[in-house]
């Protein structure tokens, strides 16, 4: 229905239909649907892509966060600090370990975790920071890391939207103790269903996570501990392996589109584009602008056949699910204000310059 969708998966899948069909057939013919060869090969290839020592495939991005927290020993009595402008998967997994989720505010320029706000939220119970590279935009990892070192905290990077993003020339996944990814179909690297992954440079954590995702197994029926069935599906691994070699190129195209968006929006100073931190290279999962008349712009673009999104309209600390935590309006002012103004514009590798020009033109018309 939309002439310019928010994301277009169709183009990519048509182009790769043949090799993907071959890959699927190979798995079917092998009869190894569970932890087949493609899973370990994908893990190896994704670690290479992330420039980390290790990677583990998982069932999805949510399970990745959960198992990472469990592997770090986080549970009852602990507190984990995260941001409210993320998908609920980030925080619900903290609660599922028995730990308490604590929300801090975001930086108004990059919309990522505000290190100053983090410091104010640290207590004796704080065990970990869970920064989110939201929209693909890397957090201020150097500052978060020094806070974590000073207070003896773990860092779990939620990199579900940030495959290949970099900060100070280091890829996400190399800053924290562990980083988690989603391969949900619409992410920068997407499967044909649910899939996820974890990267780390810590051998002990790697080994622990690897057994935890497969029932704590050492051998077929020898369990070192209780674990989970959080395995990456072999068919999804095979599909991801076909797509992964293109990811670098796709991210470059996304960055190129972002440069054009920014250039065109320079002429409309009332529209503010979310910025990258100094030294940050976003993976541009989304391109997000801010304007007080967000809803009006969104409706006007929809009329013109342009799909947009709001990621996310209600900050987590004000969600019904977190009423019990007792936050009030005004507690995290930056996140609250931004949630009213943000608008995600179409962003995918195959977007054209002409389409971007048309989108920006209509944004201008909407606020004129
Ligand atoms: C997509 C996403 C998740 C969850 O990933 P799933 O694969 O859908 O479980 C977690 N955190 C963020 C920031 C996400 O965007």
Tab-separated table of C-alpha atoms in Angstrom, residues 5-363:
chain	number	residue	atom	x	y	z
A	5	UNK	CA	7.731	1.678	3.049
A	6	UNK	CA	9.660	2.150	6.286
A	7	UNK	CA	11.662	-0.927	5.367
A	8	UNK	CA	11.495	-3.055	2.239
A	9	UNK	CA	12.548	-6.673	2.730
A	10	UNK	CA	11.128	-7.784	-0.600
A	11	UNK	CA	13.900	-6.390	-2.843
A	12	UNK	CA	16.667	-8.076	-0.869
A	13	UNK	CA	14.871	-11.403	-0.725
A	14	UNK	CA	14.083	-11.452	-4.428
A	15	UNK	CA	17.728	-10.811	-5.240
A	16	UNK	CA	18.950	-13.525	-2.900
A	17	UNK	CA	16.146	-16.019	-3.512
A	18	UNK	CA	18.325	-18.506	-5.395
A	19	UNK	CA	21.247	-18.861	-2.968
A	20	UNK	CA	18.829	-18.862	-0.027
A	21	UNK	CA	16.782	-21.657	-1.576
A	22	UNK	CA	19.975	-23.647	-2.138
A	23	UNK	CA	20.973	-23.096	1.498
A	24	UNK	CA	17.585	-24.192	2.807
A	25	UNK	CA	17.637	-27.301	0.607
A	26	UNK	CA	21.105	-28.154	1.909
A	27	UNK	CA	19.832	-28.136	5.504
A	28	UNK	CA	16.768	-30.183	4.598
A	29	UNK	CA	18.858	-32.759	2.739
A	30	UNK	CA	21.328	-33.001	5.625
A	31	UNK	CA	18.475	-33.807	8.033
A	32	UNK	CA	20.418	-31.899	10.703
A	33	UNK	CA	17.837	-29.355	11.725
A	34	UNK	CA	19.174	-28.818	15.245
A	35	UNK	CA	22.690	-27.399	15.669
A	36	UNK	CA	23.651	-28.352	12.138
A	37	UNK	CA	26.922	-27.228	10.600
A	38	UNK	CA	25.482	-23.878	9.502
A	39	UNK	CA	25.048	-22.798	13.132
A	40	UNK	CA	28.713	-23.122	14.053
A	41	UNK	CA	29.815	-21.677	10.708
A	42	UNK	CA	27.533	-18.689	11.183
A	43	UNK	CA	28.842	-18.185	14.720
A	44	UNK	CA	32.367	-18.112	13.381
A	45	UNK	CA	31.473	-15.712	10.560
A	46	UNK	CA	29.462	-13.371	12.775
A	47	UNK	CA	32.334	-13.158	15.289
A	48	UNK	CA	34.591	-12.206	12.392
A	49	UNK	CA	32.143	-9.553	11.277
A	50	UNK	CA	31.921	-8.125	14.799
A	51	UNK	CA	35.713	-8.407	15.262
A	52	UNK	CA	35.173	-10.320	18.482
A	53	UNK	CA	36.736	-13.594	19.539
A	54	UNK	CA	33.487	-15.504	20.011
A	55	UNK	CA	29.860	-15.583	18.948
A	56	UNK	CA	26.945	-17.820	19.938
A	57	UNK	CA	23.743	-18.154	17.925
A	58	UNK	CA	20.452	-17.923	19.843
A	59	UNK	CA	16.732	-18.130	19.165
A	60	UNK	CA	16.220	-14.340	19.129
A	61	UNK	CA	17.430	-11.014	20.516
A	62	UNK	CA	15.329	-11.219	23.660
A	63	UNK	CA	16.689	-14.610	24.696
A	64	UNK	CA	20.183	-13.295	23.988
A	65	UNK	CA	19.800	-10.580	26.623
A	66	UNK	CA	18.294	-13.006	29.119
A	67	UNK	CA	21.032	-15.614	28.804
A	68	UNK	CA	23.752	-12.947	28.907
A	69	UNK	CA	22.371	-11.657	32.222
A	70	UNK	CA	22.112	-15.190	33.613
A	71	UNK	CA	25.671	-15.983	32.517
A	72	UNK	CA	26.906	-12.917	34.403
A	73	UNK	CA	25.179	-14.213	37.523
A	74	UNK	CA	22.640	-11.388	37.692
A	75	UNK	CA	19.509	-12.175	39.702
A	76	UNK	CA	17.497	-11.429	42.825
A	77	UNK	CA	18.751	-8.488	44.856
A	78	UNK	CA	20.658	-6.960	41.932
A	79	UNK	CA	19.895	-3.806	39.972
A	80	UNK	CA	20.545	-3.264	36.279
A	81	UNK	CA	20.516	0.233	34.777
A	82	UNK	CA	19.097	0.689	31.296
A	83	UNK	CA	17.293	3.309	29.197
A	84	UNK	CA	13.545	3.811	28.740
A	85	UNK	CA	13.674	4.494	24.984
A	86	UNK	CA	14.034	0.907	23.881
A	87	UNK	CA	11.932	-2.130	23.109
A	88	UNK	CA	10.617	-3.835	26.249
A	89	UNK	CA	12.795	-6.896	25.526
A	90	UNK	CA	15.710	-4.957	27.031
A	91	UNK	CA	14.057	-4.549	30.425
A	92	UNK	CA	11.688	-7.521	30.710
A	93	UNK	CA	14.645	-9.891	30.541
A	94	UNK	CA	16.238	-8.101	33.505
A	95	UNK	CA	13.078	-8.646	35.562
A	96	UNK	CA	12.942	-12.271	34.432
A	97	UNK	CA	16.278	-12.935	36.145
A	98	UNK	CA	14.755	-11.636	39.400
A	99	UNK	CA	16.830	-8.443	39.282
A	100	UNK	CA	15.326	-4.966	39.422
A	101	UNK	CA	15.354	-2.788	36.330
A	102	UNK	CA	16.391	0.839	36.918
A	103	UNK	CA	15.795	3.405	34.185
A	104	UNK	CA	18.114	6.360	33.550
A	105	UNK	CA	17.740	9.269	31.138
A	106	UNK	CA	19.154	9.663	27.638
A	107	UNK	CA	21.419	12.195	25.979
A	108	UNK	CA	19.368	14.698	23.937
A	109	UNK	CA	21.756	14.702	20.981
A	110	UNK	CA	22.295	10.989	20.339
A	111	UNK	CA	19.296	9.541	22.263
A	112	UNK	CA	21.652	7.011	23.856
A	113	UNK	CA	22.312	6.328	27.557
A	114	UNK	CA	23.377	9.513	29.370
A	115	UNK	CA	26.481	8.704	31.445
A	116	UNK	CA	25.701	11.531	33.919
A	117	UNK	CA	22.260	10.100	34.555
A	118	UNK	CA	23.752	6.626	35.029
A	119	UNK	CA	26.017	7.889	37.807
A	120	UNK	CA	22.993	9.244	39.693
A	121	UNK	CA	21.248	5.864	39.527
A	122	UNK	CA	24.102	3.734	40.898
A	123	UNK	CA	23.441	2.128	44.300
A	124	UNK	CA	25.114	-0.602	46.345
A	125	UNK	CA	22.921	-3.111	44.525
A	126	UNK	CA	23.833	-2.057	40.987
A	127	UNK	CA	25.413	-4.991	39.169
A	128	UNK	CA	25.363	-4.046	35.510
A	129	UNK	CA	24.767	-1.401	32.878
A	130	UNK	CA	22.628	-2.344	29.892
A	131	UNK	CA	23.191	0.392	27.297
A	132	UNK	CA	21.238	0.161	24.031
A	133	UNK	CA	22.759	1.252	20.720
A	134	UNK	CA	19.383	2.601	19.754
A	135	UNK	CA	18.593	3.151	16.038
A	136	UNK	CA	22.062	1.641	15.414
A	137	UNK	CA	23.690	4.650	17.093
A	138	UNK	CA	26.559	3.623	19.391
A	139	UNK	CA	26.477	4.788	23.026
A	140	UNK	CA	29.236	6.788	24.744
A	141	UNK	CA	31.009	3.526	25.501
A	142	UNK	CA	34.301	5.004	26.710
A	143	UNK	CA	32.530	6.953	29.455
A	144	UNK	CA	30.201	4.101	30.335
A	145	UNK	CA	33.171	1.783	30.526
A	146	UNK	CA	35.054	4.012	32.948
A	147	UNK	CA	31.943	4.274	35.140
A	148	UNK	CA	31.625	0.477	35.050
A	149	UNK	CA	35.281	-0.035	35.963
A	150	UNK	CA	35.069	2.462	38.823
A	151	UNK	CA	31.952	0.843	40.313
A	152	UNK	CA	32.827	-2.730	39.408
A	153	UNK	CA	29.843	-3.258	37.093
A	154	UNK	CA	29.250	-5.531	34.135
A	155	UNK	CA	28.273	-4.068	30.778
A	156	UNK	CA	25.854	-5.862	28.479
A	157	UNK	CA	25.477	-4.018	25.168
A	158	UNK	CA	22.046	-4.351	23.583
A	159	UNK	CA	23.190	-4.215	19.964
A	160	UNK	CA	19.942	-5.575	18.482
A	161	UNK	CA	19.794	-2.597	16.110
A	162	UNK	CA	23.506	-2.011	15.687
A	163	UNK	CA	25.274	-4.811	13.767
A	164	UNK	CA	28.594	-3.339	12.650
A	165	UNK	CA	28.228	0.053	14.387
A	166	UNK	CA	31.495	1.503	15.712
A	167	UNK	CA	32.603	3.836	18.449
A	168	UNK	CA	36.160	5.209	18.489
A	169	UNK	CA	36.965	2.711	15.718
A	170	UNK	CA	35.949	-0.238	17.836
A	171	UNK	CA	32.923	-2.278	16.793
A	172	UNK	CA	30.004	-2.631	19.172
A	173	UNK	CA	30.365	-5.876	21.031
A	174	UNK	CA	33.972	-5.102	21.934
A	175	UNK	CA	33.167	-2.587	24.675
A	176	UNK	CA	31.050	-4.557	27.081
A	177	UNK	CA	31.612	-7.946	28.690
A	178	UNK	CA	29.040	-9.275	26.270
A	179	UNK	CA	26.789	-7.886	23.521
A	180	UNK	CA	23.489	-9.166	22.227
A	181	UNK	CA	22.036	-9.064	18.712
A	182	UNK	CA	18.682	-9.681	17.088
A	183	UNK	CA	18.229	-11.081	13.599
A	184	UNK	CA	14.509	-10.283	13.563
A	185	UNK	CA	13.602	-9.977	9.855
A	186	UNK	CA	13.573	-6.156	9.768
A	187	UNK	CA	16.929	-5.675	11.547
A	188	UNK	CA	20.063	-4.750	9.558
A	189	UNK	CA	20.783	-8.471	9.303
A	190	UNK	CA	17.490	-10.327	9.323
A	191	UNK	CA	16.528	-13.997	9.234
A	192	UNK	CA	13.333	-15.478	7.797
A	193	UNK	CA	11.857	-15.733	11.262
A	194	UNK	CA	13.215	-15.338	14.781
A	195	UNK	CA	16.965	-15.525	15.357
A	196	UNK	CA	19.589	-13.853	17.521
A	197	UNK	CA	23.178	-13.939	18.684
A	198	UNK	CA	25.693	-12.982	21.340
A	199	UNK	CA	29.311	-11.896	21.026
A	200	UNK	CA	32.051	-11.689	23.646
A	201	UNK	CA	35.824	-11.653	23.943
A	202	UNK	CA	35.737	-13.567	27.212
A	203	UNK	CA	36.403	-17.280	26.804
A	204	UNK	CA	34.817	-18.317	30.098
A	205	UNK	CA	31.619	-16.389	29.329
A	206	UNK	CA	31.555	-17.791	25.816
A	207	UNK	CA	31.766	-21.362	27.042
A	208	UNK	CA	29.144	-20.768	29.693
A	209	UNK	CA	26.692	-19.125	27.263
A	210	UNK	CA	27.281	-21.846	24.700
A	211	UNK	CA	26.195	-24.520	27.181
A	212	UNK	CA	23.384	-22.424	28.716
A	213	UNK	CA	21.626	-21.998	25.361
A	214	UNK	CA	21.583	-25.771	24.945
A	215	UNK	CA	20.189	-27.083	28.273
A	216	UNK	CA	23.504	-26.736	30.092
A	217	UNK	CA	24.751	-29.651	28.064
A	218	UNK	CA	28.310	-30.844	27.908
A	219	UNK	CA	27.582	-34.034	26.029
A	220	UNK	CA	24.289	-35.330	24.705
A	221	UNK	CA	22.861	-36.371	28.072
A	222	UNK	CA	25.438	-34.875	30.420
A	223	UNK	CA	24.234	-31.553	31.874
A	224	UNK	CA	26.744	-29.432	33.774
A	225	UNK	CA	23.887	-27.244	34.966
A	226	UNK	CA	20.311	-26.402	34.090
A	227	UNK	CA	20.042	-24.219	31.034
A	228	UNK	CA	17.571	-23.228	28.356
A	229	UNK	CA	16.541	-24.194	24.875
A	230	UNK	CA	17.683	-20.905	23.325
A	231	UNK	CA	19.385	-22.405	20.257
A	232	UNK	CA	19.679	-20.728	16.871
A	233	UNK	CA	17.634	-22.677	14.328
A	234	UNK	CA	19.802	-24.278	11.624
A	235	UNK	CA	17.569	-23.122	8.756
A	236	UNK	CA	17.824	-19.538	10.018
A	237	UNK	CA	21.604	-19.872	10.374
A	238	UNK	CA	21.835	-21.051	6.769
A	239	UNK	CA	19.784	-18.053	5.572
A	240	UNK	CA	21.833	-15.637	7.693
A	241	UNK	CA	25.038	-17.041	6.196
A	242	UNK	CA	23.827	-16.132	2.709
A	243	UNK	CA	23.047	-12.579	3.803
A	244	UNK	CA	25.992	-11.825	6.091
A	245	UNK	CA	28.551	-11.195	3.285
A	246	UNK	CA	26.347	-8.296	2.116
A	247	UNK	CA	25.931	-6.674	5.517
A	248	UNK	CA	28.983	-4.410	5.290
A	249	UNK	CA	27.790	-3.092	1.922
A	250	UNK	CA	24.211	-2.674	3.143
A	251	UNK	CA	25.387	-0.689	6.162
A	252	UNK	CA	27.475	1.547	3.879
A	253	UNK	CA	24.392	2.251	1.792
A	254	UNK	CA	22.411	3.086	4.931
A	255	UNK	CA	25.153	5.512	5.969
A	256	UNK	CA	25.116	7.096	2.538
A	257	UNK	CA	21.354	7.629	2.793
A	258	UNK	CA	21.828	9.204	6.222
A	259	UNK	CA	24.368	11.654	4.790
A	260	UNK	CA	21.874	12.721	2.123
A	261	UNK	CA	19.018	13.036	4.637
A	262	UNK	CA	21.205	15.251	6.838
A	263	UNK	CA	22.320	17.392	3.938
A	264	UNK	CA	18.731	17.987	2.810
A	265	UNK	CA	17.451	18.629	6.345
A	266	UNK	CA	20.130	21.320	6.839
A	267	UNK	CA	17.815	23.512	4.783
A	268	UNK	CA	14.952	22.885	7.246
A	269	UNK	CA	16.510	23.925	10.560
A	270	UNK	CA	13.286	23.345	12.563
A	271	UNK	CA	13.733	19.636	11.931
A	272	UNK	CA	16.384	18.126	14.166
A	273	UNK	CA	18.137	14.914	13.080
A	274	UNK	CA	19.355	12.564	15.825
A	275	UNK	CA	23.145	12.886	15.827
A	276	UNK	CA	26.024	10.479	16.126
A	277	UNK	CA	28.360	10.849	19.091
A	278	UNK	CA	31.813	12.200	18.265
A	279	UNK	CA	33.744	9.134	17.105
A	280	UNK	CA	30.537	7.167	16.593
A	281	UNK	CA	29.543	5.375	13.373
A	282	UNK	CA	25.899	4.400	13.436
A	283	UNK	CA	24.656	1.306	11.604
A	284	UNK	CA	21.548	3.370	10.802
A	285	UNK	CA	18.983	0.744	11.548
A	286	UNK	CA	16.678	3.775	11.598
A	287	UNK	CA	16.974	7.400	10.555
A	288	UNK	CA	15.196	9.471	13.199
A	289	UNK	CA	14.171	13.119	13.140
A	290	UNK	CA	12.592	15.241	15.894
A	291	UNK	CA	9.852	17.831	15.604
A	292	UNK	CA	7.134	18.979	18.020
A	293	UNK	CA	4.520	18.441	15.279
A	294	UNK	CA	5.557	14.815	14.816
A	295	UNK	CA	2.009	13.458	14.512
A	296	UNK	CA	1.091	15.995	11.869
A	297	UNK	CA	4.185	15.126	9.803
A	298	UNK	CA	3.468	11.412	10.188
A	299	UNK	CA	-0.143	11.782	8.984
A	300	UNK	CA	0.841	13.981	6.049
A	301	UNK	CA	3.544	11.554	4.886
A	302	UNK	CA	1.107	8.638	5.187
A	303	UNK	CA	-1.286	10.488	2.892
A	304	UNK	CA	1.531	10.794	0.384
A	305	UNK	CA	2.273	7.075	0.506
A	306	UNK	CA	5.320	7.325	2.787
A	307	UNK	CA	5.422	5.010	5.782
A	308	UNK	CA	7.099	6.195	8.985
A	309	UNK	CA	7.411	4.815	12.517
A	310	UNK	CA	7.769	5.944	16.115
A	311	UNK	CA	10.416	4.046	18.079
A	312	UNK	CA	9.046	4.287	20.736
A	313	UNK	CA	5.950	6.348	21.597
A	314	UNK	CA	5.731	5.533	25.352
A	315	UNK	CA	8.969	5.411	27.355
A	316	UNK	CA	9.245	2.185	29.335
A	317	UNK	CA	9.281	3.821	32.786
A	318	UNK	CA	5.752	5.139	32.080
A	319	UNK	CA	4.382	1.852	30.677
A	320	UNK	CA	1.599	0.090	32.589
A	321	UNK	CA	3.935	-2.898	32.999
A	322	UNK	CA	6.288	-0.775	35.146
A	323	UNK	CA	3.708	1.036	37.231
A	324	UNK	CA	4.943	-0.960	40.221
A	325	UNK	CA	8.346	0.735	39.989
A	326	UNK	CA	6.713	4.071	40.858
A	327	UNK	CA	8.130	6.383	38.197
A	328	UNK	CA	6.168	9.572	37.460
A	329	UNK	CA	5.979	11.888	34.491
A	330	UNK	CA	8.943	14.253	34.655
A	331	UNK	CA	11.333	11.709	36.212
A	332	UNK	CA	13.281	11.194	32.972
A	333	UNK	CA	12.555	14.437	31.126
A	334	UNK	CA	14.747	14.010	28.057
A	335	UNK	CA	13.423	10.558	27.188
A	336	UNK	CA	9.861	11.761	27.774
A	337	UNK	CA	10.224	14.859	25.604
A	338	UNK	CA	11.928	12.987	22.786
A	339	UNK	CA	9.258	10.269	22.748
A	340	UNK	CA	6.769	12.978	21.710
A	341	UNK	CA	8.956	14.299	18.891
A	342	UNK	CA	10.697	11.350	17.265
A	343	UNK	CA	9.817	10.066	13.822
A	344	UNK	CA	11.606	7.240	12.013
A	345	UNK	CA	11.838	7.836	8.266
A	346	UNK	CA	12.205	5.116	5.626
A	347	UNK	CA	15.651	3.526	5.832
A	348	UNK	CA	16.911	0.456	3.995
A	349	UNK	CA	19.857	-0.167	1.684
A	350	UNK	CA	17.840	-0.145	-1.542
A	351	UNK	CA	16.260	3.267	-0.897
A	352	UNK	CA	17.076	5.728	-3.728
A	353	UNK	CA	18.220	9.351	-3.660
A	354	UNK	CA	15.054	10.402	-5.446
A	355	UNK	CA	12.940	8.744	-2.771
A	356	UNK	CA	14.912	10.476	-0.008
A	357	UNK	CA	14.508	13.838	-1.738
A	358	UNK	CA	10.761	13.259	-1.994
A	359	UNK	CA	10.486	12.276	1.683
A	360	UNK	CA	12.329	15.403	2.853
A	361	UNK	CA	10.237	17.576	0.551
A	362	UNK	CA	7.037	16.225	2.086
A	363	UNK	CA	8.348	16.710	5.623
